[in-house]
Short mmCIF file of C-alpha atoms in Angstrom, two decimals:
data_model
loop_
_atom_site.label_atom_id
_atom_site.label_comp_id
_atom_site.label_asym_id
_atom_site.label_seq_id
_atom_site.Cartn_x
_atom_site.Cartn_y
_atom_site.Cartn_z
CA UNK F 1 68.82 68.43 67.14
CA UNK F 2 66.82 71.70 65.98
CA UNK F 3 65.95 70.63 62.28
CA UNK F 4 64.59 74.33 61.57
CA UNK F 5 67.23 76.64 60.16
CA UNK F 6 67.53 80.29 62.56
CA UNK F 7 67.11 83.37 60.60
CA UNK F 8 71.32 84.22 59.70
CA UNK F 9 71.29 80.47 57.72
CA UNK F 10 68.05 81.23 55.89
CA UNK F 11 69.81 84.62 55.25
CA UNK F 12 72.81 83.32 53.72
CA UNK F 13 71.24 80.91 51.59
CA UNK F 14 68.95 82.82 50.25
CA UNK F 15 71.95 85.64 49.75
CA UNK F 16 74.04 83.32 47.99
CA UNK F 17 71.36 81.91 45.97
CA UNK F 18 70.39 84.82 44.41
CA UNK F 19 74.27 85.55 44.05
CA UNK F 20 74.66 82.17 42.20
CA UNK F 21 71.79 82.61 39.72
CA UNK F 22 72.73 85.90 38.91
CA UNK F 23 76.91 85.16 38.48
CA UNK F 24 77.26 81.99 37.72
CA UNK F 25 74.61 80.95 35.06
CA UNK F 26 75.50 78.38 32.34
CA UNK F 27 77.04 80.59 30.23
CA UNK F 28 79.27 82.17 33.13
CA UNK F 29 79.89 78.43 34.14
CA UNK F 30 81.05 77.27 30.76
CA UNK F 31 82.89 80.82 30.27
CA UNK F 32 84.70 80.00 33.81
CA UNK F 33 85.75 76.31 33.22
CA UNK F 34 87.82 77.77 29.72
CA UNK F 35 89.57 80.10 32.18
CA UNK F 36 93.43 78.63 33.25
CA UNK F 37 92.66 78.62 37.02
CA UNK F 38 89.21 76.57 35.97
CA UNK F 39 86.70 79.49 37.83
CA UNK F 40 85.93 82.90 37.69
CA UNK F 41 88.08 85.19 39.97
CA UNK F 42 85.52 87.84 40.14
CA UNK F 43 82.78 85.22 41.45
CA UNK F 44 85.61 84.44 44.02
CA UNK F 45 85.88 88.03 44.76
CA UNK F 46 82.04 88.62 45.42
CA UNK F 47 81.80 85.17 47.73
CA UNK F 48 84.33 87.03 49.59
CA UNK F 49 83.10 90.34 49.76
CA UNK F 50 79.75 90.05 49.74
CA UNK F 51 79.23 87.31 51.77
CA UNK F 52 82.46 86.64 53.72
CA UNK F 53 82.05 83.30 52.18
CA UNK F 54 85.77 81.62 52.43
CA UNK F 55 86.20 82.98 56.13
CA UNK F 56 82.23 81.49 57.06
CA UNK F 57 83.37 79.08 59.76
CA UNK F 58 86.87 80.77 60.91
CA UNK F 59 87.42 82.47 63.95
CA UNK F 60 86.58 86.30 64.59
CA UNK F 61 90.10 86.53 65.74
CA UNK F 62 91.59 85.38 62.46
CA UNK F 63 89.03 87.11 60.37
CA UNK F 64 86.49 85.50 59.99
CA UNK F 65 82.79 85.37 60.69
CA UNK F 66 82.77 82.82 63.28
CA UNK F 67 79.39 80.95 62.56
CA UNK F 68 79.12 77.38 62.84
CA UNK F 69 80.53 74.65 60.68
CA UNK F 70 77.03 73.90 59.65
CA UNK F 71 76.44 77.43 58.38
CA UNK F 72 79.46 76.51 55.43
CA UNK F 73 77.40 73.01 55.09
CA UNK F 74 74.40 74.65 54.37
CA UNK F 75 75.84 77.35 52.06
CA UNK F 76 78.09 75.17 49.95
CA UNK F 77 74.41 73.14 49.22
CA UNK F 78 73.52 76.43 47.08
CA UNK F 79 77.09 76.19 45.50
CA UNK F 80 76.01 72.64 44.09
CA UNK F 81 73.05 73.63 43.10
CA UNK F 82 74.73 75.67 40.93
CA UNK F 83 77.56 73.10 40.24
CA UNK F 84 79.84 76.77 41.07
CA UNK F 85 83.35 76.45 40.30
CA UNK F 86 85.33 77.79 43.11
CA UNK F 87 87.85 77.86 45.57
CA UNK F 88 85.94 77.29 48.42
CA UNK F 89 86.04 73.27 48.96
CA UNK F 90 90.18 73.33 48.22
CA UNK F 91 90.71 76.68 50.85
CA UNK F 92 88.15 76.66 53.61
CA UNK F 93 87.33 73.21 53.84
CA UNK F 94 90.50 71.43 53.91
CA UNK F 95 93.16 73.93 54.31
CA UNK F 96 92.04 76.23 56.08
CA UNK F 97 91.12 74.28 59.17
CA UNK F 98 94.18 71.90 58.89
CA UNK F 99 96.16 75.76 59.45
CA UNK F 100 93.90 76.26 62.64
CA UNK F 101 94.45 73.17 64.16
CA UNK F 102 98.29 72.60 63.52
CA UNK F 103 99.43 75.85 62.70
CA UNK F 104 102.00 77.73 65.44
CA UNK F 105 100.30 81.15 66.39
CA UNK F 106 102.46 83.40 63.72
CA UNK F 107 101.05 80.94 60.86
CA UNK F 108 97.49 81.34 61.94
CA UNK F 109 98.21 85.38 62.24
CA UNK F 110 100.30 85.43 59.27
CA UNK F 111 97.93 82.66 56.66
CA UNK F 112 94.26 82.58 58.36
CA UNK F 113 93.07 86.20 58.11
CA UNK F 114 94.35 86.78 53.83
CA UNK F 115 92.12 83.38 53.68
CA UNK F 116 89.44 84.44 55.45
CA UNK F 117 89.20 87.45 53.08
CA UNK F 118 89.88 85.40 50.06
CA UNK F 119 92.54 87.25 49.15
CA UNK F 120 94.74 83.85 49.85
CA UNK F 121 93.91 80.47 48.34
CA UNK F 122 94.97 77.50 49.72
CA UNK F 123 94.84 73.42 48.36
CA UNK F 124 95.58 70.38 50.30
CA UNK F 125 98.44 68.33 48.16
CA UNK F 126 98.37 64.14 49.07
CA UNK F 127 100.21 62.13 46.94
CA UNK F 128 98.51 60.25 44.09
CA UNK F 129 94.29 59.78 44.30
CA UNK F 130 94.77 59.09 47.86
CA UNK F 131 92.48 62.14 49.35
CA UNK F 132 89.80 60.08 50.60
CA UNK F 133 92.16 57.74 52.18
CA UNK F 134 94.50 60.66 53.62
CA UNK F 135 91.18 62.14 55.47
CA UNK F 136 90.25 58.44 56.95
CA UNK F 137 87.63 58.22 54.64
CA UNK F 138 88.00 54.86 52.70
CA UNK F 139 90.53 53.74 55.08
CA UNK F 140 92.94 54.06 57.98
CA UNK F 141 95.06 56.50 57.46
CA UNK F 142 98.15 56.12 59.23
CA UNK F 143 100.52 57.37 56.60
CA UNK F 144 101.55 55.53 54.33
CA UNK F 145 99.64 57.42 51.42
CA UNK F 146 102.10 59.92 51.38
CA UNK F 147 104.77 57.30 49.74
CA UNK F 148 108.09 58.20 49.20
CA UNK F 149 109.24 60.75 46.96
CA UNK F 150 110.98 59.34 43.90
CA UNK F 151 108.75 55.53 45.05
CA UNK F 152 105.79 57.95 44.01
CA UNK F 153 104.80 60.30 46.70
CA UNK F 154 106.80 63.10 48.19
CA UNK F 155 109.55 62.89 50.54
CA UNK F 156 110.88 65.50 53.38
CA UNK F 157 113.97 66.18 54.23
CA UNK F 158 116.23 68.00 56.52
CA UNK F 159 119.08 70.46 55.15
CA UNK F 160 121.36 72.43 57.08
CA UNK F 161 121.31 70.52 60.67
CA UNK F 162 118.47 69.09 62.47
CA UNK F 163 117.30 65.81 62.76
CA UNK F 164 114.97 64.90 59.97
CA UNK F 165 112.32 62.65 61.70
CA UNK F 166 110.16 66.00 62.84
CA UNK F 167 111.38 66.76 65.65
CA UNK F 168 112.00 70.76 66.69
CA UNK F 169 114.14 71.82 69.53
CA UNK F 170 112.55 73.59 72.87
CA UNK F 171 111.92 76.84 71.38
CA UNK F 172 109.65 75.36 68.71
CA UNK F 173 111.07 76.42 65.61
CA UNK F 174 114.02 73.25 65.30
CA UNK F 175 117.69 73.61 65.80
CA UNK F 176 118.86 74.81 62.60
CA UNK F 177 118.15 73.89 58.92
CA UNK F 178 115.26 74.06 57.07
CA UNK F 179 113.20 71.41 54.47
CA UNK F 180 112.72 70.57 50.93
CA UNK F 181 110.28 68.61 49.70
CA UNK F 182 110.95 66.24 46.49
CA UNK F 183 107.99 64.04 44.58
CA UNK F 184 104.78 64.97 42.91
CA UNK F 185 100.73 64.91 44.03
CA UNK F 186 98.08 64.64 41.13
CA UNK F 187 94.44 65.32 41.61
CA UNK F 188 95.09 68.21 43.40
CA UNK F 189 91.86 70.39 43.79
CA UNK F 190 92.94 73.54 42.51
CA UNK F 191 96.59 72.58 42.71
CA UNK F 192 97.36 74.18 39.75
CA UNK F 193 96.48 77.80 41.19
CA UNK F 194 96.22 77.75 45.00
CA UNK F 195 98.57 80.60 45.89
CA UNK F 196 99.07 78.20 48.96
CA UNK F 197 99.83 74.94 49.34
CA UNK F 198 99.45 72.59 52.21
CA UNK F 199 102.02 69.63 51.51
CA UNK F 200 101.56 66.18 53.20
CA UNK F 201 104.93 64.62 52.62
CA UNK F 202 107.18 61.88 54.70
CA UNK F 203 109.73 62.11 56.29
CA UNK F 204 112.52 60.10 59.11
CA UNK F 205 112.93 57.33 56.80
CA UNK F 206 112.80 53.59 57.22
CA UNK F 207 112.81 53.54 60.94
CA UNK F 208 111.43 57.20 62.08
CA UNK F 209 109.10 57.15 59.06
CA UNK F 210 106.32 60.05 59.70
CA UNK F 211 103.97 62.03 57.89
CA UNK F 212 104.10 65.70 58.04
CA UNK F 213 102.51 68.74 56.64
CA UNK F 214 104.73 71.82 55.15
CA UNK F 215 103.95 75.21 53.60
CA UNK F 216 104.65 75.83 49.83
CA UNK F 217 104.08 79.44 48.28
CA UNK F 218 102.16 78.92 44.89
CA UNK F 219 105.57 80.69 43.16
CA UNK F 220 108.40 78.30 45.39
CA UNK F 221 111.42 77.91 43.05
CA UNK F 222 111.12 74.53 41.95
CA UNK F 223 107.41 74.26 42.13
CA UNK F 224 105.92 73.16 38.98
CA UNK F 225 102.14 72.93 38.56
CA UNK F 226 99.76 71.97 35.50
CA UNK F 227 96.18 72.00 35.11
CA UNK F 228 94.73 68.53 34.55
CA UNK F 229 92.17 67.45 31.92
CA UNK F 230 89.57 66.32 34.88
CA UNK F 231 85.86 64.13 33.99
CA UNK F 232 84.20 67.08 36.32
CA UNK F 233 85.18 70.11 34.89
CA UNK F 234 84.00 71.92 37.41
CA UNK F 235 85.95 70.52 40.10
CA UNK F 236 89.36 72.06 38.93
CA UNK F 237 92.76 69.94 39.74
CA UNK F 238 96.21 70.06 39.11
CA UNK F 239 99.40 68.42 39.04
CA UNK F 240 102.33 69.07 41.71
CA UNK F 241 105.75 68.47 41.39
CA UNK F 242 108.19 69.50 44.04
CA UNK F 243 111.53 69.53 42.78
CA UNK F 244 113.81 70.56 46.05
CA UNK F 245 110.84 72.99 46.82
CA UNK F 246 112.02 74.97 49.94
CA UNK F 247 108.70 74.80 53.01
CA UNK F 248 107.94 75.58 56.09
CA UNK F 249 106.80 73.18 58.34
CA UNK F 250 103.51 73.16 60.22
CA UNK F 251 103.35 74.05 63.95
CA UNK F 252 105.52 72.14 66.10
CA UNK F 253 106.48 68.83 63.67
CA UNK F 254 104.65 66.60 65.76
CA UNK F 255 103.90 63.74 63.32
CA UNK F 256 101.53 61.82 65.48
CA UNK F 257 98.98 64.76 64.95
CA UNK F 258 99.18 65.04 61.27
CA UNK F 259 96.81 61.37 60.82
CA UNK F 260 94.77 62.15 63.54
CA UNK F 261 94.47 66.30 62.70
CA UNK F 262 93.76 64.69 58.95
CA UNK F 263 90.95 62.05 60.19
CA UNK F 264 88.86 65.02 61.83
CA UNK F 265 89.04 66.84 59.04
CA UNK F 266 87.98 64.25 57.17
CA UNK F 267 84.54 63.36 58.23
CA UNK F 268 83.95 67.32 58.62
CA UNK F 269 84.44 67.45 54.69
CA UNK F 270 82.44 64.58 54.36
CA UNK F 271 79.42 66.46 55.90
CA UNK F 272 80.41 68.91 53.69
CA UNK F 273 80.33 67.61 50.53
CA UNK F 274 77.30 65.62 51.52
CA UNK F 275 75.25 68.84 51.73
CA UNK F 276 77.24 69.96 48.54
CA UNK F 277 75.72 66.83 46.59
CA UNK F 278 72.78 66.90 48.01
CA UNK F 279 72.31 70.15 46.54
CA UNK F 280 73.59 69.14 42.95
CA UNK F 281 70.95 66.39 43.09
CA UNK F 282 68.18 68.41 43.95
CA UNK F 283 68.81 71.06 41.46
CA UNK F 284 69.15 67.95 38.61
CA UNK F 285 65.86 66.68 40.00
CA UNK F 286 64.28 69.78 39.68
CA UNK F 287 64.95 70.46 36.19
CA UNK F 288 63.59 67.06 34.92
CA UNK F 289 60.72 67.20 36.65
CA UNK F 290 60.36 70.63 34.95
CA UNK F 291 61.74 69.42 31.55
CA UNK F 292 59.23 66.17 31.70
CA UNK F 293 56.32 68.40 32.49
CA UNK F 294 56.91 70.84 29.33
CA UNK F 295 58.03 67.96 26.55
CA UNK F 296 55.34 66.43 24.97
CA UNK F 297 55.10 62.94 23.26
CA UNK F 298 52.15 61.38 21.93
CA UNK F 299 50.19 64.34 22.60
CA UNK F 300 50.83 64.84 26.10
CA UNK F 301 53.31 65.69 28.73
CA UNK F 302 56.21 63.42 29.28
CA UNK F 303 55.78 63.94 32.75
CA UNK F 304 52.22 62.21 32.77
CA UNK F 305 53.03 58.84 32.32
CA UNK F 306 52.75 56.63 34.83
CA UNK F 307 56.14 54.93 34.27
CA UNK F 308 58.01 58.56 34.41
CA UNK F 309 56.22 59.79 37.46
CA UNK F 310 57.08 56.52 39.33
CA UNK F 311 60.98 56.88 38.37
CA UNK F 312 60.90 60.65 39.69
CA UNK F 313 59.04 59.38 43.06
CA UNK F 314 62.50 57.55 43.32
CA UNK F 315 64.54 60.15 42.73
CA UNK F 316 62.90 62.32 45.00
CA UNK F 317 62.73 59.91 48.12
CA UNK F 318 66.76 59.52 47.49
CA UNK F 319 67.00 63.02 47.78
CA UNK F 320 65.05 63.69 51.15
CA UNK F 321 66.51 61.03 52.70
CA UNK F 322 70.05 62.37 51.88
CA UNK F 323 69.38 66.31 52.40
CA UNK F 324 67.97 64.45 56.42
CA UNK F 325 71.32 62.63 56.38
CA UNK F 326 73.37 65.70 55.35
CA UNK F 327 72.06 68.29 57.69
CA UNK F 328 72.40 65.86 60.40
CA UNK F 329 76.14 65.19 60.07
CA UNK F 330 76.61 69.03 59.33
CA UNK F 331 74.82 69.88 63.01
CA UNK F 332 76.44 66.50 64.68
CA UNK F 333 80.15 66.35 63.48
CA UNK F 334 81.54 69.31 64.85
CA UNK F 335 79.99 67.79 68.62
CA UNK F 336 82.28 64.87 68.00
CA UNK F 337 79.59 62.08 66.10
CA UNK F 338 81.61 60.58 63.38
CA UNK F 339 78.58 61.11 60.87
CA UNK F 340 79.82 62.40 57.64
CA UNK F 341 81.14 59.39 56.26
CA UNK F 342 77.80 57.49 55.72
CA UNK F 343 75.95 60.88 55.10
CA UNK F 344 78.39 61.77 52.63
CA UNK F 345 77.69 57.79 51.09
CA UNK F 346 74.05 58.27 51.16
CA UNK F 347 74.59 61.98 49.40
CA UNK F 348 76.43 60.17 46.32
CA UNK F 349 74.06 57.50 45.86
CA UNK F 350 71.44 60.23 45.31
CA UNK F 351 73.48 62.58 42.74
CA UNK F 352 74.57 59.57 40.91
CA UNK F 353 70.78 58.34 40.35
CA UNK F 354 69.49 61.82 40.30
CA UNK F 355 71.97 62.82 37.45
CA UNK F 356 71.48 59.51 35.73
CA UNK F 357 67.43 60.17 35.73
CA UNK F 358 68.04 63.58 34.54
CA UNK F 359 70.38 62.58 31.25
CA UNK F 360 68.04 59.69 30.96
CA UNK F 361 64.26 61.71 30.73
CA UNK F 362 65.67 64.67 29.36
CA UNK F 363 65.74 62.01 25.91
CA UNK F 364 68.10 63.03 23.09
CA UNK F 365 69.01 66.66 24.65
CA UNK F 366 70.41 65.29 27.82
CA UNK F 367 73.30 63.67 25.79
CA UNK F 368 74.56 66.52 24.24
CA UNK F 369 77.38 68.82 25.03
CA UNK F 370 75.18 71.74 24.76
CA UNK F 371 72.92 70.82 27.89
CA UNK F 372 74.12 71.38 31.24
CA UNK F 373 72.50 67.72 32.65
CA UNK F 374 75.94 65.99 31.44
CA UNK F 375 77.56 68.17 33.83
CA UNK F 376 75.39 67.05 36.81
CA UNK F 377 76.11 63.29 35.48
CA UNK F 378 79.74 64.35 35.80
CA UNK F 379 80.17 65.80 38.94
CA UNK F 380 78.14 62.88 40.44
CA UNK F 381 81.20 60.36 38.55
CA UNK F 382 83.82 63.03 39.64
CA UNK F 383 82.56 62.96 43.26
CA UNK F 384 82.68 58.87 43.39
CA UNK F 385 85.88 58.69 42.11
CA UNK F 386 87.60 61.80 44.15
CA UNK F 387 86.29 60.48 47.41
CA UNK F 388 83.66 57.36 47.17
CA UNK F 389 82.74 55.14 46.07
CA UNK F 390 79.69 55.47 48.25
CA UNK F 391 79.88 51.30 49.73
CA UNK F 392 83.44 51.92 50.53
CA UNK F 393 82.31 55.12 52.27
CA UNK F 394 79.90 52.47 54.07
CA UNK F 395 82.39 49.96 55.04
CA UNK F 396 85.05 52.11 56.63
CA UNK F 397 82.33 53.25 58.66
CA UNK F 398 81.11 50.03 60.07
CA UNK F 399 84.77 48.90 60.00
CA UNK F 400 84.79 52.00 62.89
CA UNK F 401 81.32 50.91 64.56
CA UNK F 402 83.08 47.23 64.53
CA UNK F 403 79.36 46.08 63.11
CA UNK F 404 81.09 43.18 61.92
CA UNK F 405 83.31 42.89 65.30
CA UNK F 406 83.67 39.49 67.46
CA UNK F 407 81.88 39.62 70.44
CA UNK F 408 83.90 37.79 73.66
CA UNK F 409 81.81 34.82 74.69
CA UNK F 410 81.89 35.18 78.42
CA UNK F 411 82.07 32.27 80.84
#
């Protein structure tokens, strides 16, 4: 591994820095989270335009830039600095690749290049607060987090011939019928005004039982969708209810892929939103240390005291030896090292002390509404609870390592 960055990632993040702090400041953040879709649509527009931000790691061919996975790592750091509410995590981190990988050719042709432009976005919809365990995060997923419709997830089925268990016909496109899709997802990130959705749903029954994905338009008949009242306002979500909502299945119905398809995109995100943190907790420790160097008590600088300096120390060791954990599941996960998952655990653990330092030496200031080091506090909660906590993170991954495994005594 090259730890230095080349010249186009130094580029971007010092382009979308500059972007960030001049668009999305705490009074365009606040102004943003009042908005119904939860972000700013013109910020969207200039990550898109600018900066060809949503279509980063796509394919030429589709649209897209075509730079490395890491390259989207790096610059979604800067868009936790800035705690920036945006599409970006819900469309080209989940959905978008989950549309590469499974989608037939006419749904890559048809979905992938209005994404990569941002014209399109897209949300991944899993039934219930099951994300983490639907990308093999917290736990195996082999299906079973997408329930059964009315039992409390959503259910597939078949209308108008076919068999409904998944299964197409030679040509690829089934034998007749289509499907609806009946139950309901909750924390959906940016559910509630994806103009795509990317529906994870069962299907076969009892004995066939599968999980598959499906296509939903944002404006399906039968498709109703609420913004929820979320602890991280900046991470938007929204509720989905699929009332014998008409979709389009993804690429050929093979079920088998969905879990595995799901799994790989799972530790991808989870180098992802390790950088993402990683950033969020540097930017909080960088503003205490500034705040603690400027407020004075007893006649001199907060920031003097013994007792303060040693707490920062702490902070800041957490946060180097996440940002090293980070960048090295961003540059090893898309060569097959199942890193993200314990980067990604090592990335929370430093936002959550980070924030909690921040609120804590900021004094009276850092508990009010007013100040923006509640919202670092938050995202760090938000984050553990939307796909941590950060020792489950840890024990799915030595579950995989078997670290705990019987060894065969042999004769």
């Amino acid at each position: 591994m090259d730890p230095s960055f080349t010249a186009e990632q130094d580029e971007i993040r010092r382009t979308l820095r500059e972007l960030l702090c001049k668009r999305c400041g705490p009074h365009e953040l606040r102004a943003a989270l009042d908005t119904p879709a939860g972000h700013d649509p013109a910020l969207w527009t200039a990550l898109a335009e600018q900066l060809g931000l949503p279509g980063l790691a796509l394919p030429e061919e589709y649209g897209g830039v075509g730079c490395p996975v890491t390259d989207l790592a790096l610059a979604c750091e800067e868009t936790g600095r800035a705690l920036a509410p945006s599409p970006l995590l819900a469309t080209s981190v989940l959905a978008a690749p989950l549309i590469l990988a499974l989608g037939d050719d006419a749904q890559r042709a048809a979905l992938l290049p209005r994404l990569a432009s941002g014209d399109l976005t897209a949300a991944l919809a899993v039934p219930g607060p099951a994300l983490a365990t639907a990308l093999g995060l917290t736990g195996g997923n082999d299906g079973d987090w997408a329930g059964g419709g009315r039992a409390g997830g959503i259910q597939a089925r078949r209308v108008g011939g076919g068999r409904d268990d998944g299964e197409r016909g030679g040509d690829g496109r089934g034998d007749g019928g289509g499907w609806r899709l009946y139950g309901e997802a909750t924390q959906v990130l940016d559910g509630h005004s994806a103009g795509l959705l990317l529906v994870a749903a069962r299907t076969g029954g009892y004995v066939r039982s599968r999980t598959l994905l499906f296509l939903v338009p944002g404006d399906a008949p039968g498709l109703v969708r609420t913004r929820q009242t979320a602890l991280d306002a900046t991470r938007p979500q929204g509720r989905v209810q699929l009332r014998d909502v008409e979709a389009e299945l993804v690429g050929n119905g093979g079920g088998e892929q969905v879990p595995a398809a799901l799994s790989r995109l799972g530790d991808l995100t989870a180098a992802v939103l390790a950088c993402e943190a990683v950033g969020a907790a540097g930017r909080a420790l960088e503003r205490t240390v500034e705040y603690v160097g400027q407020r004075e008590q007893f006649g001199r600088a907060v920031g003097s005291f013994q007792a303060v300096q040693h707490r920062l120390a702490d902070v800041h060791v957490q946060v180097q030896a996440a940002r090293s954990a980070a960048y090295y599941a961003a540059w090893a996960t898309p060569r097959g090292e199942r890193a993200g998952g314990l980067a990604l655990a090592q990335a929370l653990k430093a936002q959550r002390i980070a924030a909690a330092e921040a609120v804590q030496l900021h004094g009276g200031i850092g508990f009010t509404w007013e100040h923006d080091a509640h919202l670092y506090f938050k995202r760090a909660a938000g984050d553990d609870l939307l796909f941590g906590p950060a020792h489950r993170l840890r024990a799915r991954a030595a579950d995989e390592a078997r670290v705990l495994g019987r060894t065969e005594a042999t004769a």
